[in-house]
PDB file of C-alpha atoms in Angstrom:
ATOM      1  CA  LEU H  54      91.990 155.493  87.333  1.00  0.00           C
ATOM      2  CA  PRO H  55      88.747 155.615  84.844  1.00  0.00           C
ATOM      3  CA  ASN H  56      86.642 158.254  85.208  1.00  0.00           C
ATOM      4  CA  SER H  57      87.980 159.536  87.868  1.00  0.00           C
ATOM      5  CA  ILE H  58      88.043 163.231  89.382  1.00  0.00           C
ATOM      6  CA  ILE H  59      90.675 164.838  90.509  1.00  0.00           C
ATOM      7  CA  MET H  60      90.192 168.082  92.468  1.00  0.00           C
ATOM      8  CA  ASN H  61      92.564 171.279  92.021  1.00  0.00           C
ATOM      9  CA  PHE H  62      92.657 174.409  94.139  1.00  0.00           C
ATOM     10  CA  GLY H  63      93.828 177.286  91.527  1.00  0.00           C
ATOM     11  CA  ASP H  64      94.654 177.985  88.361  1.00  0.00           C
ATOM     12  CA  ASN H  65      98.500 176.815  88.188  1.00  0.00           C
ATOM     13  CA  ASP H  66      97.124 173.275  89.577  1.00  0.00           C
ATOM     14  CA  THR H  67      94.520 173.245  86.534  1.00  0.00           C
ATOM     15  CA  PHE H  68      95.626 174.824  83.834  1.00  0.00           C
ATOM     16  CA  PRO H  69      98.815 172.113  82.958  1.00  0.00           C
ATOM     17  CA  LEU H  70      96.125 169.399  83.427  1.00  0.00           C
ATOM     18  CA  TRP H  71      93.618 171.764  81.082  1.00  0.00           C
ATOM     19  CA  TYR H  72      96.363 171.764  78.852  1.00  0.00           C
ATOM     20  CA  ASN H  73      97.442 167.957  78.836  1.00  0.00           C
ATOM     21  CA  GLN H  74      93.878 166.550  78.422  1.00  0.00           C
ATOM     22  CA  GLU H  75      92.903 169.278  75.774  1.00  0.00           C
ATOM     23  CA  VAL H  76      95.691 169.726  73.752  1.00  0.00           C
ATOM     24  CA  GLU H  77      97.730 166.730  73.895  1.00  0.00           C
ATOM     25  CA  GLY H  78      94.510 164.554  74.188  1.00  0.00           C
ATOM     26  CA  VAL H  79      95.568 163.323  77.688  1.00  0.00           C
ATOM     27  CA  ARG H  80      92.763 160.861  79.568  1.00  0.00           C
ATOM     28  CA  PRO H  81      89.715 162.690  78.585  1.00  0.00           C
ATOM     29  CA  ASP H  82      87.560 160.582  80.794  1.00  0.00           C
ATOM     30  CA  VAL H  83      88.985 162.039  83.606  1.00  0.00           C
ATOM     31  CA  ARG H  84      87.067 165.309  84.989  1.00  0.00           C
ATOM     32  CA  ILE H  85      89.201 167.975  86.370  1.00  0.00           C
ATOM     33  CA  MET H  86      87.663 169.780  88.504  1.00  0.00           C
ATOM     34  CA  ASN H  87      89.103 173.474  90.155  1.00  0.00           C
ATOM     35  CA  THR H  88      87.180 173.560  93.881  1.00  0.00           C
ATOM     36  CA  SER H  89      88.443 177.452  93.569  1.00  0.00           C
ATOM     37  CA  TYR H  90      85.790 178.222  90.472  1.00  0.00           C
ATOM     38  CA  LEU H  91      83.378 176.299  92.728  1.00  0.00           C
ATOM     39  CA  ASP H  92      82.130 179.648  94.154  1.00  0.00           C
ATOM     40  CA  GLY H  93      80.816 180.229  90.589  1.00  0.00           C
ATOM     41  CA  SER H  94      77.296 179.026  89.334  1.00  0.00           C
ATOM     42  CA  TRP H  95      78.236 179.019  86.158  1.00  0.00           C
ATOM     43  CA  TYR H  96      81.155 176.325  86.764  1.00  0.00           C
ATOM     44  CA  ILE H  97      78.565 174.587  88.838  1.00  0.00           C
ATOM     45  CA  ASP H  98      76.512 174.663  86.142  1.00  0.00           C
ATOM     46  CA  GLU H  99      79.636 172.964  83.441  1.00  0.00           C
ATOM     47  CA  MET H 100      80.405 170.326  86.101  1.00  0.00           C
ATOM     48  CA  LYS H 101      76.927 169.118  85.795  1.00  0.00           C
ATOM     49  CA  HIS H 102      77.253 168.329  82.717  1.00  0.00           C
ATOM     50  CA  ARG H 103      79.044 165.623  80.347  1.00  0.00           C
ATOM     51  CA  TYR H 104      83.358 166.987  79.012  1.00  0.00           C
ATOM     52  CA  ASN H 105      84.735 165.498  76.704  1.00  0.00           C
ATOM     53  CA  GLU H 106      84.290 161.954  77.363  1.00  0.00           C
ATOM     54  CA  SER H 107      84.262 162.585  81.144  1.00  0.00           C
ATOM     55  CA  ALA H 108      80.825 161.953  82.958  1.00  0.00           C
ATOM     56  CA  PRO H 109      79.111 164.643  85.095  1.00  0.00           C
ATOM     57  CA  VAL H 110      80.244 165.649  88.659  1.00  0.00           C
ATOM     58  CA  PRO H 111      77.232 164.142  90.157  1.00  0.00           C
ATOM     59  CA  PHE H 112      75.480 167.495  91.678  1.00  0.00           C
ATOM     60  CA  SER H 113      72.413 167.768  93.250  1.00  0.00           C
ATOM     61  CA  LEU H 114      71.680 170.898  94.366  1.00  0.00           C
ATOM     62  CA  PRO H 115      69.804 173.239  92.000  1.00  0.00           C
ATOM     63  CA  GLN H 116      70.893 176.711  90.667  1.00  0.00           C
ATOM     64  CA  HIS H 117      68.878 178.458  93.134  1.00  0.00           C
ATOM     65  CA  LYS H 118      70.621 176.869  95.988  1.00  0.00           C
ATOM     66  CA  TYR H 119      74.368 178.421  94.380  1.00  0.00           C
ATOM     67  CA  ALA H 120      73.391 180.776  92.200  1.00  0.00           C
ATOM     68  CA  MET H 121      74.818 184.725  92.614  1.00  0.00           C
ATOM     69  CA  ALA H 122      75.285 185.094  96.228  1.00  0.00           C
ATOM     70  CA  GLU H 123      73.497 182.207  97.541  1.00  0.00           C
ATOM     71  CA  ASN H 124      75.165 179.823  99.504  1.00  0.00           C
ATOM     72  CA  ASP H 125      78.256 181.799  99.655  1.00  0.00           C
ATOM     73  CA  PHE H 126      78.703 180.595 102.947  1.00  0.00           C
ATOM     74  CA  ILE H 127      76.286 178.337 104.736  1.00  0.00           C
ATOM     75  CA  TYR H 128      76.163 177.873 108.476  1.00  0.00           C
ATOM     76  CA  VAL H 129      76.685 175.063 110.762  1.00  0.00           C
ATOM     77  CA  GLU H 130      74.514 174.944 113.460  1.00  0.00           C
ATOM     78  CA  ASP H 131      74.105 171.880 116.010  1.00  0.00           C
ATOM     79  CA  VAL H 132      70.533 171.457 116.214  1.00  0.00           C
ATOM     80  CA  PHE H 133      71.159 168.299 116.227  1.00  0.00           C
ATOM     81  CA  GLN H 134      73.997 166.776 118.472  1.00  0.00           C
ATOM     82  CA  GLU H 135      73.786 163.343 116.909  1.00  0.00           C
ATOM     83  CA  PRO H 136      75.384 162.809 113.427  1.00  0.00           C
ATOM     84  CA  LYS H 137      73.355 162.845 110.255  1.00  0.00           C
ATOM     85  CA  PRO H 138      73.878 160.716 106.703  1.00  0.00           C
ATOM     86  CA  ILE H 139      75.287 163.322 104.352  1.00  0.00           C
ATOM     87  CA  LYS H 140      72.582 162.198 101.968  1.00  0.00           C
ATOM     88  CA  GLN H 141      69.870 163.560 104.588  1.00  0.00           C
ATOM     89  CA  VAL H 142      71.838 166.692 105.077  1.00  0.00           C
ATOM     90  CA  ILE H 143      72.291 167.751 101.121  1.00  0.00           C
ATOM     91  CA  ASP H 144      68.342 167.398 100.987  1.00  0.00           C
ATOM     92  CA  PHE H 145      67.225 169.291 103.871  1.00  0.00           C
ATOM     93  CA  ILE H 146      69.158 172.296 102.153  1.00  0.00           C
ATOM     94  CA  ARG H 147      67.784 171.263  98.871  1.00  0.00           C
ATOM     95  CA  SER H 148      64.611 171.501 100.838  1.00  0.00           C
ATOM     96  CA  ASP H 149      63.111 175.105 100.736  1.00  0.00           C
ATOM     97  CA  ALA H 150      61.149 174.277 103.995  1.00  0.00           C
ATOM     98  CA  PRO H 151      61.161 176.943 106.565  1.00  0.00           C
ATOM     99  CA  ILE H 152      62.168 174.697 108.936  1.00  0.00           C
ATOM    100  CA  SER H 153      65.558 173.953 106.537  1.00  0.00           C
ATOM    101  CA  ARG H 154      66.013 178.048 107.090  1.00  0.00           C
ATOM    102  CA  ILE H 155      67.829 180.674 109.929  1.00  0.00           C
ATOM    103  CA  LYS H 156      65.765 183.903 109.929  1.00  0.00           C
ATOM    104  CA  LEU H 157      68.605 186.610 109.805  1.00  0.00           C
ATOM    105  CA  ASP H 158      66.151 189.035 110.241  1.00  0.00           C
ATOM    106  CA  GLU H 159      62.580 189.976 109.362  1.00  0.00           C
ATOM    107  CA  GLN H 160      63.960 190.239 105.460  1.00  0.00           C
ATOM    108  CA  LEU H 161      66.276 187.128 105.503  1.00  0.00           C
ATOM    109  CA  ALA H 162      66.345 183.478 105.587  1.00  0.00           C
ATOM    110  CA  VAL H 163      69.314 181.328 104.970  1.00  0.00           C
ATOM    111  CA  ASP H 164      70.700 177.983 104.451  1.00  0.00           C
ATOM    112  CA  PHE H 165      72.676 176.030 106.607  1.00  0.00           C
ATOM    113  CA  ILE H 166      73.803 172.229 107.899  1.00  0.00           C
ATOM    114  CA  PRO H 167      71.450 170.753 110.739  1.00  0.00           C
ATOM    115  CA  THR H 168      74.865 169.134 112.655  1.00  0.00           C
ATOM    116  CA  ARG H 169      78.386 169.280 113.056  1.00  0.00           C
ATOM    117  CA  THR H 170      79.199 165.431 111.698  1.00  0.00           C
ATOM    118  CA  LEU H 171      78.003 163.668 108.657  1.00  0.00           C
ATOM    119  CA  LEU H 172      77.891 160.087 108.001  1.00  0.00           C
ATOM    120  CA  LEU H 173      79.008 158.774 104.776  1.00  0.00           C
ATOM    121  CA  PRO H 174      78.363 155.376 104.289  1.00  0.00           C
ATOM    122  CA  VAL H 175      81.133 153.218 102.182  1.00  0.00           C
ATOM    123  CA  ASN H 176      79.608 151.039  99.217  1.00  0.00           C
ATOM    124  CA  LYS H 177      82.434 149.054  99.171  1.00  0.00           C
ATOM    125  CA  GLU H 178      80.817 146.957  96.097  1.00  0.00           C
ATOM    126  CA  ASN H 179      81.280 150.071  94.247  1.00  0.00           C
ATOM    127  CA  ALA H 180      84.443 151.143  96.367  1.00  0.00           C
ATOM    128  CA  ILE H 181      86.468 148.062  94.590  1.00  0.00           C
ATOM    129  CA  ALA H 182      84.638 147.782  91.439  1.00  0.00           C
ATOM    130  CA  SER H 183      85.681 151.417  90.774  1.00  0.00           C
ATOM    131  CA  GLY H 184      89.280 150.634  91.865  1.00  0.00           C
ATOM    132  CA  ILE H 185      89.117 153.092  94.862  1.00  0.00           C
ATOM    133  CA  VAL H 186      89.710 150.353  97.287  1.00  0.00           C
ATOM    134  CA  ALA H 187      92.400 147.461  96.242  1.00  0.00           C
ATOM    135  CA  GLU H 188      90.300 143.888  96.675  1.00  0.00           C
ATOM    136  CA  LYS H 189      93.273 143.053  98.959  1.00  0.00           C
ATOM    137  CA  ASP H 190      92.645 145.881 101.083  1.00  0.00           C
ATOM    138  CA  ARG H 191      88.682 144.832 101.808  1.00  0.00           C
ATOM    139  CA  ASP H 192      88.805 143.876 105.092  1.00  0.00           C
ATOM    140  CA  LEU H 193      90.499 147.418 106.234  1.00  0.00           C
ATOM    141  CA  MET H 194      87.647 149.204 105.127  1.00  0.00           C
ATOM    142  CA  VAL H 195      85.178 150.871 107.334  1.00  0.00           C
ATOM    143  CA  ASP H 196      81.154 150.350 107.089  1.00  0.00           C
ATOM    144  CA  THR H 197      80.844 154.545 107.214  1.00  0.00           C
ATOM    145  CA  VAL H 198      83.540 157.746 107.080  1.00  0.00           C
ATOM    146  CA  TYR H 199      82.354 160.614 109.806  1.00  0.00           C
ATOM    147  CA  LEU H 200      82.982 164.011 108.085  1.00  0.00           C
ATOM    148  CA  ASN H 201      83.589 165.887 110.957  1.00  0.00           C
ATOM    149  CA  LEU H 202      83.159 169.856 109.723  1.00  0.00           C
ATOM    150  CA  LYS H 203      85.555 172.585 111.066  1.00  0.00           C
ATOM    151  CA  GLY H 204      84.243 176.255 112.119  1.00  0.00           C
ATOM    152  CA  ASP H 205      80.509 177.785 112.477  1.00  0.00           C
ATOM    153  CA  ALA H 206      80.263 178.437 108.277  1.00  0.00           C
ATOM    154  CA  LEU H 207      81.277 176.453 104.796  1.00  0.00           C
ATOM    155  CA  GLN H 208      82.410 178.029 101.487  1.00  0.00           C
ATOM    156  CA  LYS H 209      79.878 177.431  98.825  1.00  0.00           C
ATOM    157  CA  ASN H 210      82.970 175.512  97.068  1.00  0.00           C
ATOM    158  CA  GLU H 211      82.731 173.651 100.045  1.00  0.00           C
ATOM    159  CA  LEU H 212      79.320 172.765 100.443  1.00  0.00           C
ATOM    160  CA  MET H 213      79.390 171.599  96.949  1.00  0.00           C
ATOM    161  CA  LEU H 214      81.746 169.010  97.877  1.00  0.00           C
ATOM    162  CA  LEU H 215      79.248 167.781 100.137  1.00  0.00           C
ATOM    163  CA  ASP H 216      76.518 167.468  97.744  1.00  0.00           C
ATOM    164  CA  MET H 217      78.715 165.486  95.339  1.00  0.00           C
ATOM    165  CA  LEU H 218      80.552 163.239  98.383  1.00  0.00           C
ATOM    166  CA  ALA H 219      76.544 162.798  99.230  1.00  0.00           C
ATOM    167  CA  ASN H 220      75.946 161.166  95.796  1.00  0.00           C
ATOM    168  CA  PHE H 221      79.225 159.895  94.282  1.00  0.00           C
ATOM    169  CA  ASP H 222      78.115 156.242  95.712  1.00  0.00           C
ATOM    170  CA  TRP H 223      81.778 155.932  95.250  1.00  0.00           C
ATOM    171  CA  LYS H 224      81.770 154.650  91.428  1.00  0.00           C
ATOM    172  CA  ARG H 225      83.801 157.285  90.679  1.00  0.00           C
ATOM    173  CA  PRO H 226      87.585 157.463  92.369  1.00  0.00           C
ATOM    174  CA  ILE H 227      88.300 161.015  93.338  1.00  0.00           C
ATOM    175  CA  TYR H 228      91.942 162.459  93.285  1.00  0.00           C
ATOM    176  CA  LEU H 229      93.614 166.210  94.936  1.00  0.00           C
ATOM    177  CA  THR H 230      96.399 167.673  93.872  1.00  0.00           C
ATOM    178  CA  GLN H 231      96.255 169.206  97.686  1.00  0.00           C
ATOM    179  CA  VAL H 232      94.721 167.831 100.826  1.00  0.00           C
ATOM    180  CA  TYR H 233      93.314 171.108 102.605  1.00  0.00           C
ATOM    181  CA  ILE H 234      91.293 171.111 100.018  1.00  0.00           C
ATOM    182  CA  PHE H 235      88.728 168.484 102.457  1.00  0.00           C
ATOM    183  CA  GLN H 236      90.641 169.562 105.367  1.00  0.00           C
ATOM    184  CA  SER H 237      87.495 171.915 106.506  1.00  0.00           C
ATOM    185  CA  LEU H 238      85.524 168.475 106.120  1.00  0.00           C
ATOM    186  CA  GLY H 239      87.600 166.722 108.828  1.00  0.00           C
ATOM    187  CA  LEU H 240      88.126 164.043 105.688  1.00  0.00           C
ATOM    188  CA  LEU H 241      92.188 164.034 106.299  1.00  0.00           C
ATOM    189  CA  ASP H 242      92.633 160.427 107.976  1.00  0.00           C
ATOM    190  CA  TYR H 243      90.533 159.234 105.589  1.00  0.00           C
ATOM    191  CA  LEU H 244      92.835 159.580 102.439  1.00  0.00           C
ATOM    192  CA  GLN H 245      95.498 157.840 100.934  1.00  0.00           C
TER     193      GLN H 245
END
């Protein structure tokens, strides 16, 4: 679909797509994202800009939250037992307030995710308008997608995927070449 994001993992998935887009001119409107590169701040910065005919990836975290070794791993702490909206959690991480950081020792404090279950509201009108869901399947759509985070920490690339999901507002279809990209986020039940 137009203006899509196709997420891959690793060079073998990505390089053929880049070749087709850059050399053959196939689908310059589609954003090809190598999720294994989302550990590098240089790549996250590139994704924040328009490329060819594709819009930027809707990341909202400022560079100091992902540059260098910042948030290479981000802890998941059950501060809140109840689910929280994903956008609220990303805003919490974006904050530099002391409450949004865990002190590991006297010198070091790190960001964390304060709940294991995140709520991703479904903008049904945008999902249909963008082609993510066919009009005939409108009644099958849920109001909220529940992301159940696995493990005690996420890697930086997974944090950036949360940031993207918090901000894409269902305006762009997302495709995966490897479903396990979303496995640690608890999204496998929502894929089609």
